[in-house]
mmCIF file of C-alpha atoms in Angstrom:
data_model
loop_
_atom_site.group_PDB
_atom_site.id
_atom_site.type_symbol
_atom_site.label_atom_id
_atom_site.label_comp_id
_atom_site.label_asym_id
_atom_site.label_seq_id
_atom_site.Cartn_x
_atom_site.Cartn_y
_atom_site.Cartn_z
ATOM 1 C CA UNK A 2 -68.254 -2.863 -145.104
ATOM 2 C CA UNK A 3 -68.547 -4.903 -141.947
ATOM 3 C CA UNK A 4 -67.120 -8.371 -142.426
ATOM 4 C CA UNK A 5 -69.107 -9.618 -139.437
ATOM 5 C CA UNK A 6 -72.420 -8.508 -140.886
ATOM 6 C CA UNK A 7 -71.503 -9.696 -144.368
ATOM 7 C CA UNK A 8 -70.129 -13.095 -143.398
ATOM 8 C CA UNK A 9 -72.710 -14.258 -140.885
ATOM 9 C CA UNK A 10 -76.109 -15.322 -142.185
ATOM 10 C CA UNK A 11 -78.978 -13.914 -140.120
ATOM 11 C CA UNK A 12 -80.926 -17.195 -140.399
ATOM 12 C CA UNK A 13 -80.461 -20.512 -142.178
ATOM 13 C CA UNK A 14 -81.284 -19.965 -145.872
ATOM 14 C CA UNK A 15 -84.845 -20.833 -146.849
ATOM 15 C CA UNK A 16 -84.044 -21.144 -150.570
ATOM 16 C CA UNK A 17 -81.078 -23.266 -151.772
ATOM 17 C CA UNK A 18 -78.315 -21.244 -153.397
ATOM 18 C CA UNK A 19 -78.251 -23.404 -156.555
ATOM 19 C CA UNK A 20 -80.415 -21.083 -158.628
ATOM 20 C CA UNK A 21 -78.267 -18.087 -157.745
ATOM 21 C CA UNK A 22 -75.095 -20.065 -158.416
ATOM 22 C CA UNK A 23 -76.406 -21.007 -161.861
ATOM 23 C CA UNK A 24 -77.108 -17.351 -162.653
ATOM 24 C CA UNK A 25 -73.675 -16.249 -161.427
ATOM 25 C CA UNK A 26 -71.612 -18.882 -163.235
ATOM 26 C CA UNK A 27 -73.592 -18.559 -166.461
ATOM 27 C CA UNK A 28 -73.073 -14.782 -166.427
ATOM 28 C CA UNK A 29 -69.313 -15.330 -166.157
ATOM 29 C CA UNK A 30 -69.398 -17.893 -168.960
ATOM 30 C CA UNK A 31 -71.573 -15.656 -171.147
ATOM 31 C CA UNK A 32 -69.226 -12.710 -170.661
ATOM 32 C CA UNK A 33 -66.232 -14.887 -171.491
ATOM 33 C CA UNK A 34 -67.998 -16.263 -174.588
ATOM 34 C CA UNK A 35 -68.473 -12.687 -175.775
ATOM 35 C CA UNK A 36 -64.750 -11.970 -175.431
ATOM 36 C CA UNK A 37 -63.741 -15.240 -177.110
ATOM 37 C CA UNK A 38 -66.163 -14.760 -180.004
ATOM 38 C CA UNK A 39 -64.987 -11.189 -180.591
ATOM 39 C CA UNK A 40 -61.354 -12.351 -180.739
ATOM 40 C CA UNK A 41 -62.177 -15.351 -182.919
ATOM 41 C CA UNK A 42 -64.135 -13.177 -185.356
ATOM 42 C CA UNK A 43 -61.193 -10.797 -185.532
ATOM 43 C CA UNK A 44 -58.745 -13.588 -186.361
ATOM 44 C CA UNK A 45 -60.809 -15.666 -188.791
ATOM 45 C CA UNK A 46 -62.231 -14.239 -192.013
ATOM 46 C CA UNK A 47 -64.685 -17.109 -192.420
ATOM 47 C CA UNK A 48 -66.006 -16.723 -188.880
ATOM 48 C CA UNK A 49 -66.219 -12.981 -189.411
ATOM 49 C CA UNK A 50 -68.445 -13.534 -192.445
ATOM 50 C CA UNK A 51 -70.500 -16.130 -190.585
ATOM 51 C CA UNK A 52 -71.119 -13.791 -187.650
ATOM 52 C CA UNK A 53 -72.270 -10.876 -189.792
ATOM 53 C CA UNK A 54 -75.902 -11.819 -189.347
ATOM 54 C CA UNK A 55 -77.100 -8.205 -189.616
ATOM 55 C CA UNK A 56 -75.081 -6.415 -192.279
ATOM 56 C CA UNK A 57 -75.401 -2.799 -191.050
ATOM 57 C CA UNK A 58 -73.928 -3.822 -187.702
ATOM 58 C CA UNK A 59 -71.504 -6.394 -189.102
ATOM 59 C CA UNK A 60 -69.717 -8.949 -186.948
ATOM 60 C CA UNK A 61 -70.880 -7.329 -183.724
ATOM 61 C CA UNK A 62 -74.405 -8.633 -184.359
ATOM 62 C CA UNK A 63 -73.274 -12.258 -184.502
ATOM 63 C CA UNK A 64 -70.728 -11.969 -181.706
ATOM 64 C CA UNK A 65 -73.252 -10.544 -179.269
ATOM 65 C CA UNK A 66 -76.125 -12.786 -180.361
ATOM 66 C CA UNK A 67 -73.893 -15.845 -180.065
ATOM 67 C CA UNK A 68 -72.678 -14.845 -176.618
ATOM 68 C CA UNK A 69 -76.216 -14.167 -175.397
ATOM 69 C CA UNK A 70 -77.363 -17.569 -176.677
ATOM 70 C CA UNK A 71 -74.430 -19.290 -174.946
ATOM 71 C CA UNK A 72 -75.195 -17.398 -171.717
ATOM 72 C CA UNK A 73 -78.919 -18.231 -171.748
ATOM 73 C CA UNK A 74 -78.358 -21.875 -172.692
ATOM 74 C CA UNK A 75 -75.764 -22.391 -169.956
ATOM 75 C CA UNK A 76 -78.019 -20.586 -167.473
ATOM 76 C CA UNK A 77 -81.020 -22.776 -168.363
ATOM 77 C CA UNK A 78 -79.022 -26.009 -168.038
ATOM 78 C CA UNK A 79 -77.304 -25.028 -164.778
ATOM 79 C CA UNK A 80 -80.536 -23.744 -163.263
ATOM 80 C CA UNK A 81 -82.301 -26.970 -164.213
ATOM 81 C CA UNK A 82 -79.562 -29.012 -162.530
ATOM 82 C CA UNK A 83 -78.879 -26.879 -159.463
ATOM 83 C CA UNK A 84 -82.229 -25.249 -158.660
ATOM 84 C CA UNK A 85 -83.037 -27.419 -155.681
ATOM 85 C CA UNK A 86 -79.493 -27.953 -154.458
ATOM 86 C CA UNK A 87 -77.007 -26.129 -152.272
ATOM 87 C CA UNK A 88 -73.679 -25.798 -154.085
ATOM 88 C CA UNK A 89 -70.219 -24.546 -153.132
ATOM 89 C CA UNK A 90 -70.613 -20.895 -153.977
ATOM 90 C CA UNK A 91 -67.091 -19.779 -153.095
ATOM 91 C CA UNK A 92 -65.532 -21.669 -156.001
ATOM 92 C CA UNK A 93 -68.345 -20.641 -158.340
ATOM 93 C CA UNK A 94 -67.978 -16.991 -157.366
ATOM 94 C CA UNK A 95 -64.233 -17.104 -157.932
ATOM 95 C CA UNK A 96 -64.662 -18.806 -161.311
ATOM 96 C CA UNK A 97 -67.377 -16.369 -162.405
ATOM 97 C CA UNK A 98 -65.465 -13.263 -161.328
ATOM 98 C CA UNK A 99 -62.245 -14.519 -162.950
ATOM 99 C CA UNK A 100 -64.156 -15.134 -166.195
ATOM 100 C CA UNK A 101 -65.714 -11.676 -165.969
ATOM 101 C CA UNK A 102 -62.316 -10.087 -165.296
ATOM 102 C CA UNK A 103 -60.778 -11.953 -168.237
ATOM 103 C CA UNK A 104 -63.649 -10.767 -170.414
ATOM 104 C CA UNK A 105 -62.995 -7.152 -169.484
ATOM 105 C CA UNK A 106 -59.316 -7.684 -170.278
ATOM 106 C CA UNK A 107 -59.778 -9.616 -173.516
ATOM 107 C CA UNK A 108 -62.229 -7.136 -174.992
ATOM 108 C CA UNK A 109 -59.481 -4.479 -174.718
ATOM 109 C CA UNK A 110 -58.086 -4.476 -178.285
ATOM 110 C CA UNK A 111 -54.347 -4.147 -177.461
ATOM 111 C CA UNK A 112 -54.634 -7.251 -175.238
ATOM 112 C CA UNK A 113 -56.724 -9.151 -177.784
ATOM 113 C CA UNK A 114 -54.176 -8.305 -180.485
ATOM 114 C CA UNK A 115 -51.462 -10.057 -178.478
ATOM 115 C CA UNK A 116 -53.222 -13.421 -178.850
ATOM 116 C CA UNK B 20 -76.475 7.820 -175.024
ATOM 117 C CA UNK B 21 -79.321 8.796 -172.725
ATOM 118 C CA UNK B 22 -79.969 5.245 -171.551
ATOM 119 C CA UNK B 23 -76.260 4.725 -170.885
ATOM 120 C CA UNK B 24 -75.982 7.926 -168.870
ATOM 121 C CA UNK B 25 -79.004 6.890 -166.810
ATOM 122 C CA UNK B 26 -77.423 3.490 -166.295
ATOM 123 C CA UNK B 27 -74.200 5.034 -165.003
ATOM 124 C CA UNK B 28 -76.157 7.154 -162.528
ATOM 125 C CA UNK B 29 -78.208 4.146 -161.439
ATOM 126 C CA UNK B 30 -75.114 1.945 -161.069
ATOM 127 C CA UNK B 31 -73.435 4.356 -158.698
ATOM 128 C CA UNK B 32 -76.713 4.484 -156.750
ATOM 129 C CA UNK B 33 -76.824 0.676 -156.644
ATOM 130 C CA UNK B 34 -73.324 0.505 -155.210
ATOM 131 C CA UNK B 35 -74.290 2.954 -152.450
ATOM 132 C CA UNK B 36 -77.463 0.943 -151.791
ATOM 133 C CA UNK B 37 -75.548 -2.341 -151.587
ATOM 134 C CA UNK B 38 -72.868 -0.787 -149.392
ATOM 135 C CA UNK B 39 -75.469 0.569 -146.978
ATOM 136 C CA UNK B 40 -77.161 -2.826 -146.767
ATOM 137 C CA UNK B 41 -73.816 -4.501 -146.064
ATOM 138 C CA UNK B 42 -72.897 -2.167 -143.206
ATOM 139 C CA UNK B 43 -73.048 -3.435 -139.633
ATOM 140 C CA UNK B 44 -76.538 -4.504 -138.580
ATOM 141 C CA UNK B 45 -78.244 -3.046 -141.636
ATOM 142 C CA UNK B 46 -79.281 -6.406 -143.057
ATOM 143 C CA UNK B 47 -80.859 -7.583 -139.819
ATOM 144 C CA UNK B 48 -83.004 -4.447 -139.664
ATOM 145 C CA UNK B 49 -83.792 -4.129 -143.369
ATOM 146 C CA UNK B 50 -87.518 -4.175 -144.086
ATOM 147 C CA UNK B 51 -89.089 -6.475 -146.651
ATOM 148 C CA UNK B 52 -89.926 -3.325 -148.626
ATOM 149 C CA UNK B 53 -86.227 -2.503 -148.758
ATOM 150 C CA UNK B 54 -85.459 -6.030 -150.003
ATOM 151 C CA UNK B 55 -88.072 -5.735 -152.733
ATOM 152 C CA UNK B 56 -86.812 -2.277 -153.670
ATOM 153 C CA UNK B 57 -83.341 -3.685 -154.367
ATOM 154 C CA UNK B 58 -84.780 -6.215 -156.814
ATOM 155 C CA UNK B 59 -86.896 -3.607 -158.589
ATOM 156 C CA UNK B 60 -83.992 -1.159 -158.724
ATOM 157 C CA UNK B 61 -81.668 -3.751 -160.283
ATOM 158 C CA UNK B 62 -84.404 -4.842 -162.717
ATOM 159 C CA UNK B 63 -84.816 -1.238 -163.908
ATOM 160 C CA UNK B 64 -81.035 -1.060 -164.310
ATOM 161 C CA UNK B 65 -81.125 -4.264 -166.371
ATOM 162 C CA UNK B 66 -83.839 -2.777 -168.601
ATOM 163 C CA UNK B 67 -81.723 0.358 -169.071
ATOM 164 C CA UNK B 68 -78.662 -1.752 -169.901
ATOM 165 C CA UNK B 69 -80.559 -3.738 -172.547
ATOM 166 C CA UNK B 70 -82.038 -0.582 -174.065
ATOM 167 C CA UNK B 71 -78.558 0.930 -174.183
ATOM 168 C CA UNK B 72 -76.807 -1.935 -175.948
ATOM 169 C CA UNK B 73 -79.665 -2.734 -178.317
ATOM 170 C CA UNK B 74 -80.136 0.876 -179.419
ATOM 171 C CA UNK B 75 -76.376 1.381 -179.578
ATOM 172 C CA UNK B 76 -75.748 -1.751 -181.614
ATOM 173 C CA UNK B 77 -78.710 -1.630 -183.974
ATOM 174 C CA UNK B 78 -79.455 2.097 -184.318
ATOM 175 C CA UNK B 79 -76.300 4.121 -183.614
ATOM 176 C CA UNK B 80 -73.568 1.709 -184.689
ATOM 177 C CA UNK B 81 -74.845 1.178 -188.274
ATOM 178 C CA UNK B 82 -74.754 4.947 -188.702
ATOM 179 C CA UNK B 83 -71.252 5.071 -187.263
ATOM 180 C CA UNK B 84 -69.829 2.344 -189.497
ATOM 181 C CA UNK B 85 -71.623 3.277 -192.724
ATOM 182 C CA UNK B 86 -69.115 3.206 -195.566
ATOM 183 C CA UNK B 87 -68.456 6.453 -197.386
ATOM 184 C CA UNK B 88 -69.117 6.287 -201.142
ATOM 185 C CA UNK B 89 -65.914 6.206 -203.206
ATOM 186 C CA UNK B 90 -64.484 9.660 -203.808
ATOM 187 C CA UNK B 91 -66.182 11.279 -200.816
ATOM 188 C CA UNK B 92 -63.997 14.129 -199.635
ATOM 189 C CA UNK B 93 -66.090 15.379 -196.731
ATOM 190 C CA UNK B 94 -66.242 12.458 -194.308
ATOM 191 C CA UNK B 95 -68.061 14.295 -191.522
ATOM 192 C CA UNK B 96 -71.185 12.164 -192.070
ATOM 193 C CA UNK B 97 -69.158 8.945 -191.924
ATOM 194 C CA UNK B 98 -67.539 8.852 -188.475
ATOM 195 C CA UNK B 99 -65.681 5.548 -188.845
ATOM 196 C CA UNK B 100 -64.167 6.555 -192.160
ATOM 197 C CA UNK B 101 -63.316 9.970 -190.749
ATOM 198 C CA UNK B 102 -61.474 8.480 -187.785
ATOM 199 C CA UNK B 103 -59.605 5.963 -189.938
ATOM 200 C CA UNK B 104 -58.609 8.605 -192.476
ATOM 201 C CA UNK B 105 -55.923 10.093 -190.256
ATOM 202 C CA UNK B 106 -53.130 8.400 -188.270
ATOM 203 C CA UNK B 107 -53.823 10.941 -185.514
ATOM 204 C CA UNK B 108 -57.381 9.701 -185.001
ATOM 205 C CA UNK B 109 -57.172 6.067 -186.136
ATOM 206 C CA UNK B 110 -56.818 4.698 -182.621
ATOM 207 C CA UNK B 111 -60.106 6.264 -181.580
ATOM 208 C CA UNK B 112 -61.622 3.566 -183.726
ATOM 209 C CA UNK B 113 -59.123 0.721 -183.328
ATOM 210 C CA UNK B 114 -58.997 1.022 -179.550
ATOM 211 C CA UNK B 115 -61.913 3.210 -178.441
ATOM 212 C CA UNK B 116 -64.782 1.962 -180.559
ATOM 213 C CA UNK B 117 -63.538 -1.623 -180.772
ATOM 214 C CA UNK B 118 -63.407 -1.819 -176.969
ATOM 215 C CA UNK B 119 -66.619 0.107 -176.410
ATOM 216 C CA UNK B 120 -68.725 -1.988 -178.773
ATOM 217 C CA UNK B 121 -67.824 -5.239 -176.996
ATOM 218 C CA UNK B 122 -67.330 -4.235 -173.364
ATOM 219 C CA UNK B 123 -70.754 -2.578 -173.265
ATOM 220 C CA UNK B 124 -72.412 -5.978 -173.798
ATOM 221 C CA UNK B 125 -70.925 -7.290 -170.558
ATOM 222 C CA UNK B 126 -73.158 -4.830 -168.697
ATOM 223 C CA UNK B 127 -76.613 -6.341 -169.411
ATOM 224 C CA UNK B 128 -75.277 -9.837 -168.757
ATOM 225 C CA UNK B 129 -73.868 -8.822 -165.373
ATOM 226 C CA UNK B 130 -76.781 -6.705 -164.224
ATOM 227 C CA UNK B 131 -79.472 -9.132 -165.414
ATOM 228 C CA UNK B 132 -77.817 -11.759 -163.255
ATOM 229 C CA UNK B 133 -77.745 -9.356 -160.301
ATOM 230 C CA UNK B 134 -81.427 -8.461 -160.769
ATOM 231 C CA UNK B 135 -82.404 -12.125 -161.044
ATOM 232 C CA UNK B 136 -80.578 -13.020 -157.827
ATOM 233 C CA UNK B 137 -82.080 -10.054 -155.939
ATOM 234 C CA UNK B 138 -85.610 -10.900 -157.124
ATOM 235 C CA UNK B 139 -85.293 -14.689 -156.742
ATOM 236 C CA UNK B 140 -83.988 -14.486 -153.196
ATOM 237 C CA UNK B 141 -85.656 -11.234 -152.049
ATOM 238 C CA UNK B 142 -85.645 -11.486 -148.248
ATOM 239 C CA UNK B 143 -83.535 -14.670 -148.177
ATOM 240 C CA UNK B 144 -80.606 -12.838 -149.791
ATOM 241 C CA UNK B 145 -79.530 -11.738 -146.309
ATOM 242 C CA UNK B 146 -78.940 -15.406 -145.472
ATOM 243 C CA UNK B 147 -76.654 -15.973 -148.490
ATOM 244 C CA UNK B 148 -73.487 -13.918 -147.980
ATOM 245 C CA UNK B 149 -71.717 -15.529 -150.967
ATOM 246 C CA UNK B 150 -74.596 -14.558 -153.263
ATOM 247 C CA UNK B 151 -74.307 -10.996 -151.980
ATOM 248 C CA UNK B 152 -70.543 -10.940 -152.640
ATOM 249 C CA UNK B 153 -71.101 -12.052 -156.225
ATOM 250 C CA UNK B 154 -73.872 -9.507 -156.663
ATOM 251 C CA UNK B 155 -71.568 -6.721 -155.420
ATOM 252 C CA UNK B 156 -68.740 -7.874 -157.697
ATOM 253 C CA UNK B 157 -70.884 -8.001 -160.805
ATOM 254 C CA UNK B 158 -72.524 -4.623 -160.135
ATOM 255 C CA UNK B 159 -69.095 -2.997 -159.689
ATOM 256 C CA UNK B 160 -67.813 -4.696 -162.859
ATOM 257 C CA UNK B 161 -70.886 -3.502 -164.743
ATOM 258 C CA UNK B 162 -70.209 0.065 -163.590
ATOM 259 C CA UNK B 163 -66.630 -0.210 -164.858
ATOM 260 C CA UNK B 164 -67.722 -1.652 -168.216
ATOM 261 C CA UNK B 165 -70.456 0.960 -168.604
ATOM 262 C CA UNK B 166 -67.943 3.652 -167.650
ATOM 263 C CA UNK B 167 -65.535 2.552 -170.384
ATOM 264 C CA UNK B 168 -68.310 2.429 -172.969
ATOM 265 C CA UNK B 169 -69.749 5.739 -171.789
ATOM 266 C CA UNK B 170 -66.375 7.470 -171.786
ATOM 267 C CA UNK B 171 -65.560 6.499 -175.359
ATOM 268 C CA UNK B 172 -69.111 7.185 -176.472
ATOM 269 C CA UNK B 173 -69.051 10.654 -174.980
ATOM 270 C CA UNK B 174 -65.621 11.466 -176.353
ATOM 271 C CA UNK B 175 -66.503 10.246 -179.825
ATOM 272 C CA UNK B 176 -69.981 11.713 -179.996
ATOM 273 C CA UNK B 177 -69.594 14.959 -178.177
ATOM 274 C CA UNK B 178 -66.042 16.048 -178.074
ATOM 275 C CA UNK B 179 -63.039 15.062 -180.009
ATOM 276 C CA UNK B 180 -62.315 14.041 -183.503
ATOM 277 C CA UNK B 181 -65.684 13.280 -185.083
ATOM 278 C CA UNK B 182 -66.654 16.908 -185.333
ATOM 279 C CA UNK B 183 -63.136 17.907 -186.287
ATOM 280 C CA UNK B 184 -62.375 19.095 -182.795
ATOM 281 C CA UNK B 185 -59.255 18.705 -180.771
ATOM 282 C CA UNK B 186 -57.126 15.687 -181.652
ATOM 283 C CA UNK B 187 -56.410 13.499 -178.653
ATOM 284 C CA UNK B 188 -53.792 10.759 -178.910
ATOM 285 C CA UNK B 189 -54.806 7.563 -177.173
ATOM 286 C CA UNK B 190 -51.408 5.932 -177.573
ATOM 287 C CA UNK B 191 -48.195 7.799 -178.286
ATOM 288 C CA UNK B 192 -44.874 6.596 -179.647
ATOM 289 C CA UNK B 193 -46.171 3.979 -182.045
ATOM 290 C CA UNK B 194 -45.026 3.903 -185.605
ATOM 291 C CA UNK B 195 -47.952 4.309 -187.955
#
């Protein structure tokens, strides 16, 4: 990958990056919410029962539905606030990718069992 | 299974597509048709990812985790019970399925975001290098997550212990 081509914009952006930033950060938060909910449901019997919203699938139904709702809600709020603004994407990218990496790690059962 | 396999193929294609667009001079010469194609391609991938997790969670998984009636000796129709019935296969559930069922849901989140960004910015994406970096990162992460889910799905469905085939130890040296 050429760093020159990747780092230098061809023209000044026509659309502010706020909408994209909202999508990126909310995806990281949604992924992290999924990991946190799966761990929490594993540790708490009451939460496990609460999250079993579709019995044949068990806790997975509530964990995933909850995470998707968190993701979409955060996305809607951030998009509403940032849509017409340019934001610092470097920090947002780092935060989102760290959250995504943590989610991949925390969904791995031997790691989740350590918590 | 079919949707997931298609997703894995499409994800590797997306990484090649993104890499080609990032190579020297490619962005400056990319046509508007090429920009639109990226958005459509990622949107189809997002649709595949949603079909995969929804069918896996609400059609396949209930069958997998169905409880065997008390006294059932032949557990071949009850995969979760079959795996948990032997210390040699228990970790296929406690590690393999437990990881697969959650990590797979990271895929539609990641790829929906990527598709949204590609469609929202279309031709302006070339002017937002940081958006492109994030898009690349999330597509690669989605390929990894789909690969994990696909690997365990394939091993559990097609190969090892569910059908009474070869026993494969995921973790050795632990006291049961």
